[in-house]
Each structure stands twice: as structure tokens, then as C-alpha cells.
mmCIF file with all atom_site columns, C-alpha atoms in Angstrom:
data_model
loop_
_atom_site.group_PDB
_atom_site.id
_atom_site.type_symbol
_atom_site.label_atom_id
_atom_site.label_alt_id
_atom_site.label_comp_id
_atom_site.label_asym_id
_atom_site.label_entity_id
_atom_site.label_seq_id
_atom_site.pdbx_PDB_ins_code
_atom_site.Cartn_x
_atom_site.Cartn_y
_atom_site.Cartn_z
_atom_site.occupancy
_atom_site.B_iso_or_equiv
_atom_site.pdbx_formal_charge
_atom_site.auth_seq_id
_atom_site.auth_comp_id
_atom_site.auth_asym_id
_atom_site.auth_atom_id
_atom_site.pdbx_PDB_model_num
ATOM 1   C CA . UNK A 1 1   ? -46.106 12.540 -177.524 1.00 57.00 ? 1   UNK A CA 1
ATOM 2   C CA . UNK A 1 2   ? -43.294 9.997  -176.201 1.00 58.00 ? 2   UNK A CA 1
ATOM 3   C CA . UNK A 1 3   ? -40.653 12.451 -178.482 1.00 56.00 ? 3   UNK A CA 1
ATOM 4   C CA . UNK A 1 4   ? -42.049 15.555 -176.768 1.00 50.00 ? 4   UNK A CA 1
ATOM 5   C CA . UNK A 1 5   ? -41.790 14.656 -173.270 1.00 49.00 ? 5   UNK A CA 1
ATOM 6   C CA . UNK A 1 6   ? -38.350 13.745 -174.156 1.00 48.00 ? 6   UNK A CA 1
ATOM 7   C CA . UNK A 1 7   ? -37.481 16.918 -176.339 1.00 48.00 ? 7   UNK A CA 1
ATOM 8   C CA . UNK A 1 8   ? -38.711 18.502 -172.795 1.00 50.00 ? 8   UNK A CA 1
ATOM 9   C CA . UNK A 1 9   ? -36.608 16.340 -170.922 1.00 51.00 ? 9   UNK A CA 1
ATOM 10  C CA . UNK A 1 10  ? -33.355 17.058 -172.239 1.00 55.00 ? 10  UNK A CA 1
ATOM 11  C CA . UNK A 1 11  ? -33.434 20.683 -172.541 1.00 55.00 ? 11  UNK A CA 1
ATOM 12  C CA . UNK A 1 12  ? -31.758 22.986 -170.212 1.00 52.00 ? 12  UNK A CA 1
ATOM 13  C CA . UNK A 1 13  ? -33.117 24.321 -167.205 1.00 46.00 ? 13  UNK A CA 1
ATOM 14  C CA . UNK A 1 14  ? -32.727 27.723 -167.866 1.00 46.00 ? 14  UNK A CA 1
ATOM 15  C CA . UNK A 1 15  ? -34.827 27.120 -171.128 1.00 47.00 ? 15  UNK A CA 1
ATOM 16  C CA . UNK A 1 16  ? -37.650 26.585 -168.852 1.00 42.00 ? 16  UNK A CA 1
ATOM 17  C CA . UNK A 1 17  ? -36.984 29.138 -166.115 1.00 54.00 ? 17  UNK A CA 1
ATOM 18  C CA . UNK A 1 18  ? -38.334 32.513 -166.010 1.00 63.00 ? 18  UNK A CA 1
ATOM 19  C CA . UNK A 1 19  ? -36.826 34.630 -168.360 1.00 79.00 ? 19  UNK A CA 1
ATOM 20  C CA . UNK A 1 20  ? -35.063 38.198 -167.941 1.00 85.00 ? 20  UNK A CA 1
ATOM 21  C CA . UNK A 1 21  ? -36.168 40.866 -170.725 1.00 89.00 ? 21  UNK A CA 1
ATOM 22  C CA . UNK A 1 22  ? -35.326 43.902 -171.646 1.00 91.00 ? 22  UNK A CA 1
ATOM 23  C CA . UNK A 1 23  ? -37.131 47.160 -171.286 1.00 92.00 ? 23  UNK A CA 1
ATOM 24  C CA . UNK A 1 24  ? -35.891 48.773 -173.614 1.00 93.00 ? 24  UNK A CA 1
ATOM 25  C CA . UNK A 1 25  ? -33.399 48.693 -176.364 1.00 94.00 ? 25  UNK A CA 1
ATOM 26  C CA . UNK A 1 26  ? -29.688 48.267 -174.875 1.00 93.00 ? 26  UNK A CA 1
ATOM 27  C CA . UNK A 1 27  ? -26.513 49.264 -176.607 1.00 94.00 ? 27  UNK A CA 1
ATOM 28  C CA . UNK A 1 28  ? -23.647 46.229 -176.477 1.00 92.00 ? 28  UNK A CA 1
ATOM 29  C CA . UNK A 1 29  ? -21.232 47.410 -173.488 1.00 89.00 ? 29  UNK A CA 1
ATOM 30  C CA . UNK A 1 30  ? -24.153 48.331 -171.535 1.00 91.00 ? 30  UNK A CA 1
ATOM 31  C CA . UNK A 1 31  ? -23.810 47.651 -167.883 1.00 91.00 ? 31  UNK A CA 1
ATOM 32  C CA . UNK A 1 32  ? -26.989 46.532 -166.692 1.00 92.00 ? 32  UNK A CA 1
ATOM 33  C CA . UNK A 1 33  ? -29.283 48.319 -163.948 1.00 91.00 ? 33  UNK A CA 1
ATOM 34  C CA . UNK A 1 34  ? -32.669 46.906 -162.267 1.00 88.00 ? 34  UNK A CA 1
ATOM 35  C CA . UNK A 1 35  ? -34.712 49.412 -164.700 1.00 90.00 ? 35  UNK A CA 1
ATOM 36  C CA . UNK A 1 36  ? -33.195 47.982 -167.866 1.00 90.00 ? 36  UNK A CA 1
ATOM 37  C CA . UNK A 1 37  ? -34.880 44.414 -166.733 1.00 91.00 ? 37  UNK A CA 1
ATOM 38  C CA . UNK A 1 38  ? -38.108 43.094 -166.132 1.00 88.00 ? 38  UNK A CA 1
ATOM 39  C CA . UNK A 1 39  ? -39.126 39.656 -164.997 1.00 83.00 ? 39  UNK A CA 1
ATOM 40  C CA . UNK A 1 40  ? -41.276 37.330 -167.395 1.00 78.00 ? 40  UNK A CA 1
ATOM 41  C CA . UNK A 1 41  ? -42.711 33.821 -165.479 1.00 67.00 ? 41  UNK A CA 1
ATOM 42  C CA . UNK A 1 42  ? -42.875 30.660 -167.131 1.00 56.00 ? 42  UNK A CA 1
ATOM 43  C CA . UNK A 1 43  ? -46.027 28.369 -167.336 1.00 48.00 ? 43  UNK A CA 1
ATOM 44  C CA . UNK A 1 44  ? -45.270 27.426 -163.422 1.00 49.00 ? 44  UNK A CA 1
ATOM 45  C CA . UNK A 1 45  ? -44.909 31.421 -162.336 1.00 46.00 ? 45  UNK A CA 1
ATOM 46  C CA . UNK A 1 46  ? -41.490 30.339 -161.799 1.00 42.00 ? 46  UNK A CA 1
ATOM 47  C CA . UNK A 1 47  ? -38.882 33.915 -161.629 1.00 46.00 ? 47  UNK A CA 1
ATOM 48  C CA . UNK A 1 48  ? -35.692 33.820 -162.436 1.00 55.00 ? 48  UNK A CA 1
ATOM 49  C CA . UNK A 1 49  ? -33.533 35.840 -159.569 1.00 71.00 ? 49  UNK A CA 1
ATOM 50  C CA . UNK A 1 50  ? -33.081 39.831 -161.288 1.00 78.00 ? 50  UNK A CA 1
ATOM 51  C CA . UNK A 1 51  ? -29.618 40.228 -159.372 1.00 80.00 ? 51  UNK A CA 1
ATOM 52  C CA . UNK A 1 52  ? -27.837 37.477 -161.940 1.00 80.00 ? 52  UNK A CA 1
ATOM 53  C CA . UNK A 1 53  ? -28.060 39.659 -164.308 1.00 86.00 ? 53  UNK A CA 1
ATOM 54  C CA . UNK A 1 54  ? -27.768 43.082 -162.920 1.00 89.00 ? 54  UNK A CA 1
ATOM 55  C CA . UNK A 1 55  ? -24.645 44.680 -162.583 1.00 89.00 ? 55  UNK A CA 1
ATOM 56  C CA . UNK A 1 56  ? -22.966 42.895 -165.675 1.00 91.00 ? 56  UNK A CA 1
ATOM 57  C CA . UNK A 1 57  ? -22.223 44.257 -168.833 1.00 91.00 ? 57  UNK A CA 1
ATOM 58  C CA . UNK A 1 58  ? -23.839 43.265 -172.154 1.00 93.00 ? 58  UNK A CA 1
ATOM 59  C CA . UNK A 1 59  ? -21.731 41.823 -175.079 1.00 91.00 ? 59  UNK A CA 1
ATOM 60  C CA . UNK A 1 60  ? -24.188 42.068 -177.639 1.00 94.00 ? 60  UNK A CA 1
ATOM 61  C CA . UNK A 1 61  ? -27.001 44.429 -178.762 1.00 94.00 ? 61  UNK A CA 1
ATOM 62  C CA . UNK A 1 62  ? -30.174 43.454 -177.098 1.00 93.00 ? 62  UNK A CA 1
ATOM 63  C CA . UNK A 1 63  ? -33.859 45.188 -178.240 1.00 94.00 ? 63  UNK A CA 1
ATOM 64  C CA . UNK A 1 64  ? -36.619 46.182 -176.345 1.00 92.00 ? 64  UNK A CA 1
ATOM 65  C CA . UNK A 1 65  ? -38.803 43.120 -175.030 1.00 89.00 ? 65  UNK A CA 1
ATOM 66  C CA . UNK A 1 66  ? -35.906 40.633 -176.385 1.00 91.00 ? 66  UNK A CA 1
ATOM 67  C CA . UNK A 1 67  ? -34.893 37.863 -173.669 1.00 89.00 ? 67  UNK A CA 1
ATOM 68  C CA . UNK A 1 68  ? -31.505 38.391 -172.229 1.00 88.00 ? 68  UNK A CA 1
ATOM 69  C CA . UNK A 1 69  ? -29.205 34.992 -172.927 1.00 87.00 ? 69  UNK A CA 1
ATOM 70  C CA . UNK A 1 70  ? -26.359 34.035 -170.033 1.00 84.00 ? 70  UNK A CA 1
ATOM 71  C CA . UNK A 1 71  ? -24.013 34.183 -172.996 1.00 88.00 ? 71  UNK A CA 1
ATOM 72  C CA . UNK A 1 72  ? -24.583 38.043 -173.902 1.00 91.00 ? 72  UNK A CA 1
ATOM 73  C CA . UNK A 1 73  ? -23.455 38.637 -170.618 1.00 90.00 ? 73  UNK A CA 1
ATOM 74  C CA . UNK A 1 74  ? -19.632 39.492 -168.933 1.00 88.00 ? 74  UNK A CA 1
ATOM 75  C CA . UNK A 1 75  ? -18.147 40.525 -165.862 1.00 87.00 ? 75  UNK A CA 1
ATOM 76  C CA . UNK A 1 76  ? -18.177 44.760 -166.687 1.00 89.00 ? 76  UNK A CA 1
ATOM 77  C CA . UNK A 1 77  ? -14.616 45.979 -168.029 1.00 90.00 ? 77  UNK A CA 1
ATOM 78  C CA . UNK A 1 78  ? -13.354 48.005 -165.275 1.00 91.00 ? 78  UNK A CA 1
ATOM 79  C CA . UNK A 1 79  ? -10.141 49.254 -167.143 1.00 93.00 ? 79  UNK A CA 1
ATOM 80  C CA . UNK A 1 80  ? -10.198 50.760 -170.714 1.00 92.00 ? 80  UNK A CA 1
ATOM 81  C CA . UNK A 1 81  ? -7.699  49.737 -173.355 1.00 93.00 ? 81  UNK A CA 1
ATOM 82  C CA . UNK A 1 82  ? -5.587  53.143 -173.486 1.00 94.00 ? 82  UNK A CA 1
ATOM 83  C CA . UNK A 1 83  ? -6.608  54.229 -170.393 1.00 95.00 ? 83  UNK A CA 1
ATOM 84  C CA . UNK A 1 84  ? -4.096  55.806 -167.936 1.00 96.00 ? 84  UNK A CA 1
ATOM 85  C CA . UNK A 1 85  ? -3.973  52.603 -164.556 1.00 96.00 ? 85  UNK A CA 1
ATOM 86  C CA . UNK A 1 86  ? -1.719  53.361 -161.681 1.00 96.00 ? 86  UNK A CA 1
ATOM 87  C CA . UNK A 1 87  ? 0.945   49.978 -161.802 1.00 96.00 ? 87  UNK A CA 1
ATOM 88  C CA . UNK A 1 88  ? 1.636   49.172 -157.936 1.00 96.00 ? 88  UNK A CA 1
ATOM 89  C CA . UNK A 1 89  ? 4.388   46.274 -157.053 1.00 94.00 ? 89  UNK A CA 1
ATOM 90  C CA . UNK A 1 90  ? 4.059   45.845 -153.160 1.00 89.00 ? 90  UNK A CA 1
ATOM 91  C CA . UNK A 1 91  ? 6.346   43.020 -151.293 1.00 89.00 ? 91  UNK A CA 1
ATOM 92  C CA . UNK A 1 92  ? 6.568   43.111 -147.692 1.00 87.00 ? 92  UNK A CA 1
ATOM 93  C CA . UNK A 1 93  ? 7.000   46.759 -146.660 1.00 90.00 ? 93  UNK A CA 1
ATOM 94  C CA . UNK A 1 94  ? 8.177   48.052 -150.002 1.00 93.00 ? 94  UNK A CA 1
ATOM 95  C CA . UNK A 1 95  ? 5.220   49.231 -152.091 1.00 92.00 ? 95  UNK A CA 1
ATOM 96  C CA . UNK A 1 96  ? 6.267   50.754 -155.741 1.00 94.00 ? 96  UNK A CA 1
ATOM 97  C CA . UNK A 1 97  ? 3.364   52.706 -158.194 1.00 95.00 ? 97  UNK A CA 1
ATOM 98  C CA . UNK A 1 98  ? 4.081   54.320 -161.317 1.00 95.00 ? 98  UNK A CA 1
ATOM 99  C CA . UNK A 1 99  ? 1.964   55.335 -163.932 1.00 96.00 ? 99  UNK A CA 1
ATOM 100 C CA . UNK A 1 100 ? 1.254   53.388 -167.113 1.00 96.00 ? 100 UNK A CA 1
ATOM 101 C CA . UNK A 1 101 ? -1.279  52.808 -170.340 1.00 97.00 ? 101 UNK A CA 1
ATOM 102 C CA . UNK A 1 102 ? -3.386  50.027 -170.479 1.00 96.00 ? 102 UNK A CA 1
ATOM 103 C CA . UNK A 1 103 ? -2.825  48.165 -173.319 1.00 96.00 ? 103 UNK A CA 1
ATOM 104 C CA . UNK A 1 104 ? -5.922  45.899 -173.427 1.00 94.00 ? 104 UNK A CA 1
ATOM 105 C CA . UNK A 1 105 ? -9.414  46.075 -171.466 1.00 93.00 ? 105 UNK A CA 1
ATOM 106 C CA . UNK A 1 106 ? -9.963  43.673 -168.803 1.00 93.00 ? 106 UNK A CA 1
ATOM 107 C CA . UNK A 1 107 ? -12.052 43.384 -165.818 1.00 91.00 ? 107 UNK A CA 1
ATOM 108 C CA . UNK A 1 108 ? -11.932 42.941 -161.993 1.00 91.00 ? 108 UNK A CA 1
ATOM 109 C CA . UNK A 1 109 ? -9.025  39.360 -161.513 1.00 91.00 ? 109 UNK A CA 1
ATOM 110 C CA . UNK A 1 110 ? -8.348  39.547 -165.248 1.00 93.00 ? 110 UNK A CA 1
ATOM 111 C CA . UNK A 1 111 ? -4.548  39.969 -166.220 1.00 95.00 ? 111 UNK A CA 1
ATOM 112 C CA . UNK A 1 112 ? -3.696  42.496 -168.889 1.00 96.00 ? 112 UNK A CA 1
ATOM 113 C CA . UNK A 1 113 ? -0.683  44.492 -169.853 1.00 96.00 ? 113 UNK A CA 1
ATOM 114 C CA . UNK A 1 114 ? 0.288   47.386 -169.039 1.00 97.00 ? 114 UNK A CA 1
ATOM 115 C CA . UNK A 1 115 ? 3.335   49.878 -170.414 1.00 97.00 ? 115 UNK A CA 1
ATOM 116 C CA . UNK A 1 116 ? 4.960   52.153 -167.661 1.00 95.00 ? 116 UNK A CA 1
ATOM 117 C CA . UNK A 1 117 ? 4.559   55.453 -169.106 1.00 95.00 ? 117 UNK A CA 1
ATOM 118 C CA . UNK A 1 118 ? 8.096   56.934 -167.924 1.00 94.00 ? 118 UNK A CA 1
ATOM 119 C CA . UNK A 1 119 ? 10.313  53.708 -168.706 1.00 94.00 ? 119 UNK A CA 1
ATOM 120 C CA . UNK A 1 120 ? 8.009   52.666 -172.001 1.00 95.00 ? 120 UNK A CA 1
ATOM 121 C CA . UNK A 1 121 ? 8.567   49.108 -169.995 1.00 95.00 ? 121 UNK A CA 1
ATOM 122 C CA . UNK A 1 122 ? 5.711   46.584 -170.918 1.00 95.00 ? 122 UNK A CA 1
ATOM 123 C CA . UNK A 1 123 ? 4.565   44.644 -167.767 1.00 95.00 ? 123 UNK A CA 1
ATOM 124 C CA . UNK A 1 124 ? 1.430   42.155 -166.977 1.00 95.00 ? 124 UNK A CA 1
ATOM 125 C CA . UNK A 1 125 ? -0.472  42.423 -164.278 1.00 95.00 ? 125 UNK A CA 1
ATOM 126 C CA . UNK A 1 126 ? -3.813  41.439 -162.567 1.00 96.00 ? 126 UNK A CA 1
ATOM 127 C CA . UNK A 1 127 ? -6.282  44.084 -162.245 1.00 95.00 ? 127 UNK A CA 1
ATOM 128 C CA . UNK A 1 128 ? -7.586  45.088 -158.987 1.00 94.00 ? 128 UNK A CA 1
ATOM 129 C CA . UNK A 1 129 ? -11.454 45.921 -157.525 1.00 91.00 ? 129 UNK A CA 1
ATOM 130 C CA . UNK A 1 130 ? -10.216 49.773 -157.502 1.00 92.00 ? 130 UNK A CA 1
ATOM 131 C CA . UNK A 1 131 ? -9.039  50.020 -161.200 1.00 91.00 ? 131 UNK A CA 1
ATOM 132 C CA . UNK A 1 132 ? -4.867  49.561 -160.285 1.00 94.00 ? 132 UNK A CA 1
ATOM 133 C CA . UNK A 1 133 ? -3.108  46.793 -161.963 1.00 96.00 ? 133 UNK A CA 1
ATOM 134 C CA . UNK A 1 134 ? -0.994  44.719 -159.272 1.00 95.00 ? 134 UNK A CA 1
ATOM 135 C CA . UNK A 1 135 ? 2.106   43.441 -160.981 1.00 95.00 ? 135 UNK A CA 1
ATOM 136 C CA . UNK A 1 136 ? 3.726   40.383 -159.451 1.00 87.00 ? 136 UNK A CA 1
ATOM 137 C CA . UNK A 1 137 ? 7.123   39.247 -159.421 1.00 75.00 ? 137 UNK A CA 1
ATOM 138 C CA . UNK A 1 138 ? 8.290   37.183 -162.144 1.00 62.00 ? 138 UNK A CA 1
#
């Protein structure tokens, strides 16, 4: 009984939160809504808060009625690899876009790079909340 009460002790809160499920079965690079999750309580009706999980974007395959893990979760891609980004260098009054390809995926504060599409230049740059990559000065 001792080794129970112990096993109980040391595992993680979350293991003994509610748990978020799925309601039905969701591709990996899904970007979760409040209809593809459903609360389930724990022996104390305990919930655990819906909006943690909703608007992030699955890593992993998850099936119908299967518990949704912290770690299948991301921050959702807003930039494709190979997609077409506006590149925008701004200092002071001078502000400078150009066109480029995303070379990797990233999301909102990541930094990926970029080549300018008329100069075939390679740059890095953070990407923005609206889908342009700022590019800083090295």
C-alpha cells in the first residue's frame, strides 16, 4: 500500500488531471478546433482547461477516443516549406520587401530561411504573426 501511495506521489500532475480526447480520428498536422475535443474528468471531476489544446497543431496521428499527450502537440506551422513569403527588411524609415521561397516550415517567432526569388540570395529570418519573414541585419 506504502509503494502505491508513493507510485501516486511521484507521478505528474497532468497524469492525474482531466484528460483531453479526441472525437474522432485526427490526421498528424491537424490544427485542432473545439469539436475535435471533448473533456474526460478524473476520479475528483477535475477538467482540464479545452483552450490548451485548441488552436495547436498535432504532430502525431491521434484516433478516435485516444487521449491527447502535451507532447503530440506544436505551435501550428504558419509558413510552408516551398511556399512563396514576402521578405521585408525595415530600419528606421526605410522598409525593403521582396519576394522569396521558403526553404523550411516554421511557425509564428521561429527563424527559417528564406531565398529571394529575383537575386537567388539565401537569407534567415524570423517569421512574423501575418506569414512575412522579417530579416534582420547581420
Amino acid at each position: 500500500m506504502r509503494y502505491l501511495a508513493l507510485l501516486l506521489l511521484l507521478l505528474p500532475h497532468s497524469a492525474l488531471a482531466g484528460a483531453a480526447l479526441a472525437t474522432r480520428t485526427l490526421p498528424a498536422g491537424t490544427v485542432l478546433a473545439a469539436g475535435d475535443v471533448v473533456l474526460a474528468a478524473d476520479q475528483d471531476g477535475g477538467l482540464q482547461d479545452v483552450s490548451q489544446v485548441v488552436g495547436q497543431q498535432l504532430r502525431v496521428m491521434v484516433y478516435e477516443g485516444r487521449r491527447i499527450d502535451s507532447s503530440f502537440l506544436s505551435a501550428p506551422m504558419l509558413v510552408g516549406r516551398n511556399q512563396i513569403v514576402t521578405i521585408t527588411y525595415q530600419k528606421s524609415a526605410l522598409r525593403i520587401e521582396a519576394e522569396g521561397r521558403a526553404l523550411s516550415a516554421g511557425s509564428v517567432g521561429q527563424i527559417i530561411r528564406v531565398m529571394n526569388n529575383a537575386s537567388r540570395v539565401t537569407v534567415s529570418g524570423r517569421v512574423a504573426a501575418d506569414g512575412t519573414v522579417i530579416v534582420a541585419q547581420n
